[in-house]
mmCIF file of C-alpha atoms in Angstrom:
data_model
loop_
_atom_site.group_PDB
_atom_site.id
_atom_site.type_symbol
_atom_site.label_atom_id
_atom_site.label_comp_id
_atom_site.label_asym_id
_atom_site.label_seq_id
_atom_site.Cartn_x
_atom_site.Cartn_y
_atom_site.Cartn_z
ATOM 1 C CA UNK I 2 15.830 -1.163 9.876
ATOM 2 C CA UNK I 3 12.242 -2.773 9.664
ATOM 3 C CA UNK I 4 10.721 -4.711 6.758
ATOM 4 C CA UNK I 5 9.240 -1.595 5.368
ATOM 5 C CA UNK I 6 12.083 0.422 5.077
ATOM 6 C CA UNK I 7 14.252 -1.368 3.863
ATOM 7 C CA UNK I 8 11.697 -2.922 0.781
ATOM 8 C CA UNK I 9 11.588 0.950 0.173
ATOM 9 C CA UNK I 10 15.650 1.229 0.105
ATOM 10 C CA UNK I 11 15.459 -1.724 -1.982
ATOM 11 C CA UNK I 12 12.753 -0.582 -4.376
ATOM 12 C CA UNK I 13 14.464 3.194 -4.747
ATOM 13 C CA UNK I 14 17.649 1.217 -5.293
ATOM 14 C CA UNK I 15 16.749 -0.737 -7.966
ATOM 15 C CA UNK I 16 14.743 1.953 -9.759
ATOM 16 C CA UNK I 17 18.522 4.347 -9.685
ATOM 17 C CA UNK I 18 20.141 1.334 -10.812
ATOM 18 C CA UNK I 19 17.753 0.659 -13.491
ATOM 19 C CA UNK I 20 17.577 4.598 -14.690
ATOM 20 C CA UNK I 21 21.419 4.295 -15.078
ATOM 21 C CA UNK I 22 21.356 1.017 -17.075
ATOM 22 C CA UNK I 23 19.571 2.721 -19.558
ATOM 23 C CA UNK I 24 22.457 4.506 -20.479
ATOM 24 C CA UNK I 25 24.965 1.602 -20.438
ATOM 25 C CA UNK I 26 24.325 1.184 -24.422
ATOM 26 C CA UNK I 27 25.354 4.608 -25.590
ATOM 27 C CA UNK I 28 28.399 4.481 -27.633
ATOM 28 C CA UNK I 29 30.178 7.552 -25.655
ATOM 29 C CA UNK I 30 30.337 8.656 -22.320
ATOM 30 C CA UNK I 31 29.662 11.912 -23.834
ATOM 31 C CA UNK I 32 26.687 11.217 -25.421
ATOM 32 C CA UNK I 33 25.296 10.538 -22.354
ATOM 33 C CA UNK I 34 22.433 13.346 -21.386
ATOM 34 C CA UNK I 35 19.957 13.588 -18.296
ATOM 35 C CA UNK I 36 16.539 12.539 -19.912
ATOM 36 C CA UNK I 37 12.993 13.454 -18.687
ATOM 37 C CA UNK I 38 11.740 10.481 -20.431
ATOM 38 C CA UNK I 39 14.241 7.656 -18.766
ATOM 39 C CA UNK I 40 13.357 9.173 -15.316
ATOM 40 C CA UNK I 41 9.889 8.555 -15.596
ATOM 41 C CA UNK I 42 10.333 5.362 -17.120
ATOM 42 C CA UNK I 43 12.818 4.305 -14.639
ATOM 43 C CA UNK I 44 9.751 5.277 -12.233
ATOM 44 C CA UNK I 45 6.835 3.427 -13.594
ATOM 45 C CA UNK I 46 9.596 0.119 -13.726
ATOM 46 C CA UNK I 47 10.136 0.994 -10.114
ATOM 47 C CA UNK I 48 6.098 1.237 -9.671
ATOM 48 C CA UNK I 49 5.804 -2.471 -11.191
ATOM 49 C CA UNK I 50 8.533 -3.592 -9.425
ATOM 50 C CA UNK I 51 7.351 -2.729 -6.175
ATOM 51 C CA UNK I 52 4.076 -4.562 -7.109
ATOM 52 C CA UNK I 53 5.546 -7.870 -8.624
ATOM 53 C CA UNK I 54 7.858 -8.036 -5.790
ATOM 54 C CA UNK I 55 5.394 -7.416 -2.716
ATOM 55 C CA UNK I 56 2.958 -9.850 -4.296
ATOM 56 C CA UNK I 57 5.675 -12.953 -4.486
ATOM 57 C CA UNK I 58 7.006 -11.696 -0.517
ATOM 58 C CA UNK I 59 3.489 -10.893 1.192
ATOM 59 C CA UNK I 60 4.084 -13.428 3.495
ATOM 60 C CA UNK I 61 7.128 -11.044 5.042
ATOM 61 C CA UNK I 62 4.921 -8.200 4.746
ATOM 62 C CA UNK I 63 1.755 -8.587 6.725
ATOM 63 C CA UNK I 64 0.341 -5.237 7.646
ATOM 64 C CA UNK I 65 -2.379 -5.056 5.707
ATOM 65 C CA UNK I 66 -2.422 -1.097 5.932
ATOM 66 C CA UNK I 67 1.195 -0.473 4.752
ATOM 67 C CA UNK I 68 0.643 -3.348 1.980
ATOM 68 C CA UNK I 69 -2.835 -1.771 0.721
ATOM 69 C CA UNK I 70 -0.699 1.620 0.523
ATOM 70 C CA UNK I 71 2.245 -0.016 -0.994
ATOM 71 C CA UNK I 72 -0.183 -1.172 -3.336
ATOM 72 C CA UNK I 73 -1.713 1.860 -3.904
ATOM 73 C CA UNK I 74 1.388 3.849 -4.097
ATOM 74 C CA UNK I 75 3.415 1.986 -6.348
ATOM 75 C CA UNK I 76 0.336 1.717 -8.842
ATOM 76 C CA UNK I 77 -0.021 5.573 -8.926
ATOM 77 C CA UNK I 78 3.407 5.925 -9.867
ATOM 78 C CA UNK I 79 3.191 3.592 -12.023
ATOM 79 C CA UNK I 80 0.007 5.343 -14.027
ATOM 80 C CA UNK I 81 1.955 8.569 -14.110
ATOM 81 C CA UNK I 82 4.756 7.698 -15.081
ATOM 82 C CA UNK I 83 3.341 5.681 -18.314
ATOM 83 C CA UNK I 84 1.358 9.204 -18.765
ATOM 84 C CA UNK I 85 4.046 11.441 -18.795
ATOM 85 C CA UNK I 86 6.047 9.136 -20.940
ATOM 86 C CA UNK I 87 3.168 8.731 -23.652
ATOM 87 C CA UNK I 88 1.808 12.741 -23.456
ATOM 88 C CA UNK I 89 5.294 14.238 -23.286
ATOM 89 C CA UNK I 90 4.301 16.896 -20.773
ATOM 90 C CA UNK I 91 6.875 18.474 -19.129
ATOM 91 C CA UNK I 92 9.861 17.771 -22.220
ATOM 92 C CA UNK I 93 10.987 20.939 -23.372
ATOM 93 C CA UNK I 94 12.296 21.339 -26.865
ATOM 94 C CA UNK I 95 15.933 21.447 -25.800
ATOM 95 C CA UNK I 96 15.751 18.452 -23.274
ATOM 96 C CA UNK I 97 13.999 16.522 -25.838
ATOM 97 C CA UNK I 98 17.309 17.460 -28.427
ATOM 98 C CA UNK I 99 19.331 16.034 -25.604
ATOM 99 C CA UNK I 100 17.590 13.493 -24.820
ATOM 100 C CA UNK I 101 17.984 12.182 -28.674
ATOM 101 C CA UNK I 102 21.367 12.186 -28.164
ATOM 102 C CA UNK I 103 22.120 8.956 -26.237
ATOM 103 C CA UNK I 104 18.869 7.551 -28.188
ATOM 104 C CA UNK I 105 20.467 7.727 -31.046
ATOM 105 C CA UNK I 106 24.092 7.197 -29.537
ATOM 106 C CA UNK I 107 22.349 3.469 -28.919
ATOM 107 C CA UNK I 108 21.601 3.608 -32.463
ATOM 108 C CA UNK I 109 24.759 4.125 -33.676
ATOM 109 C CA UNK I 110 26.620 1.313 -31.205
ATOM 110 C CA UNK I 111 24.298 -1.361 -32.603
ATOM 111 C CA UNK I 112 24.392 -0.822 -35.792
ATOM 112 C CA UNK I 113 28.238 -0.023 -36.385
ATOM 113 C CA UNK I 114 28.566 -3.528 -34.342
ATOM 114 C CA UNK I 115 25.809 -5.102 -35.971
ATOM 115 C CA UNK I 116 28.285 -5.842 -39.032
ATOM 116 C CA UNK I 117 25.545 -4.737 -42.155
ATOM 117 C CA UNK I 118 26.272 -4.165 -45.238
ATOM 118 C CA UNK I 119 24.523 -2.638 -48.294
#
């Protein structure tokens, strides 16, 4: 497997890994619902990622081509990802229901931990 492949394995990786630890906080397994939302914020994470991490290993990656498109790549995800998070686009009514549902399954897990009183 060449450099390039396998910093795309690792960037797709890591951007999976991340979507799923955004679930690790619900206080059920059955609160947990597929979310429109975490996927494209899992994505633009995965955009940055793939930025930060090219920039500190450049000197492992020296076509200039594949970097530029890396580059260029990485920050189009990025932008539309952070758009469809902040315009809501494609959520339909019912996946935005479910989608509250480990939101506020986080909610609960904190603050039933958190120990509060009146």
């Amino acid at each position: 497997m060449n450099n390039y492949k396998r910093f795309l394995a690792m960037i797709t990786t890591s951007t999976v890994v991340m979507f799923g630890l955004m679930y690790l906080n619900s206080y059920a397994l059955d609160h947990v619902f597929f979310s429109e939302t975490r996927t494209y914020m899992a994505l633009y994470m995965g955009g940055a990622m793939a930025v930060v991490m090219l920039l500190f290993m450049l000197g492992m990656y020296q076509d200039k081509g594949k970097n530029t498109a890396i580059f260029i790549g990485a920050i189009a995800v990025f932008a539309i990802g952070v758009f469809l998070v902040r315009s809501q686009t494609t959520v339909q009514d019912q996946s935005w229901m479910k989608a509250m549902i480990p939101h506020h399954s986080i909610a609960v897990l904190t603050s039933e931990r958190a120990g509060i009183d009146d």
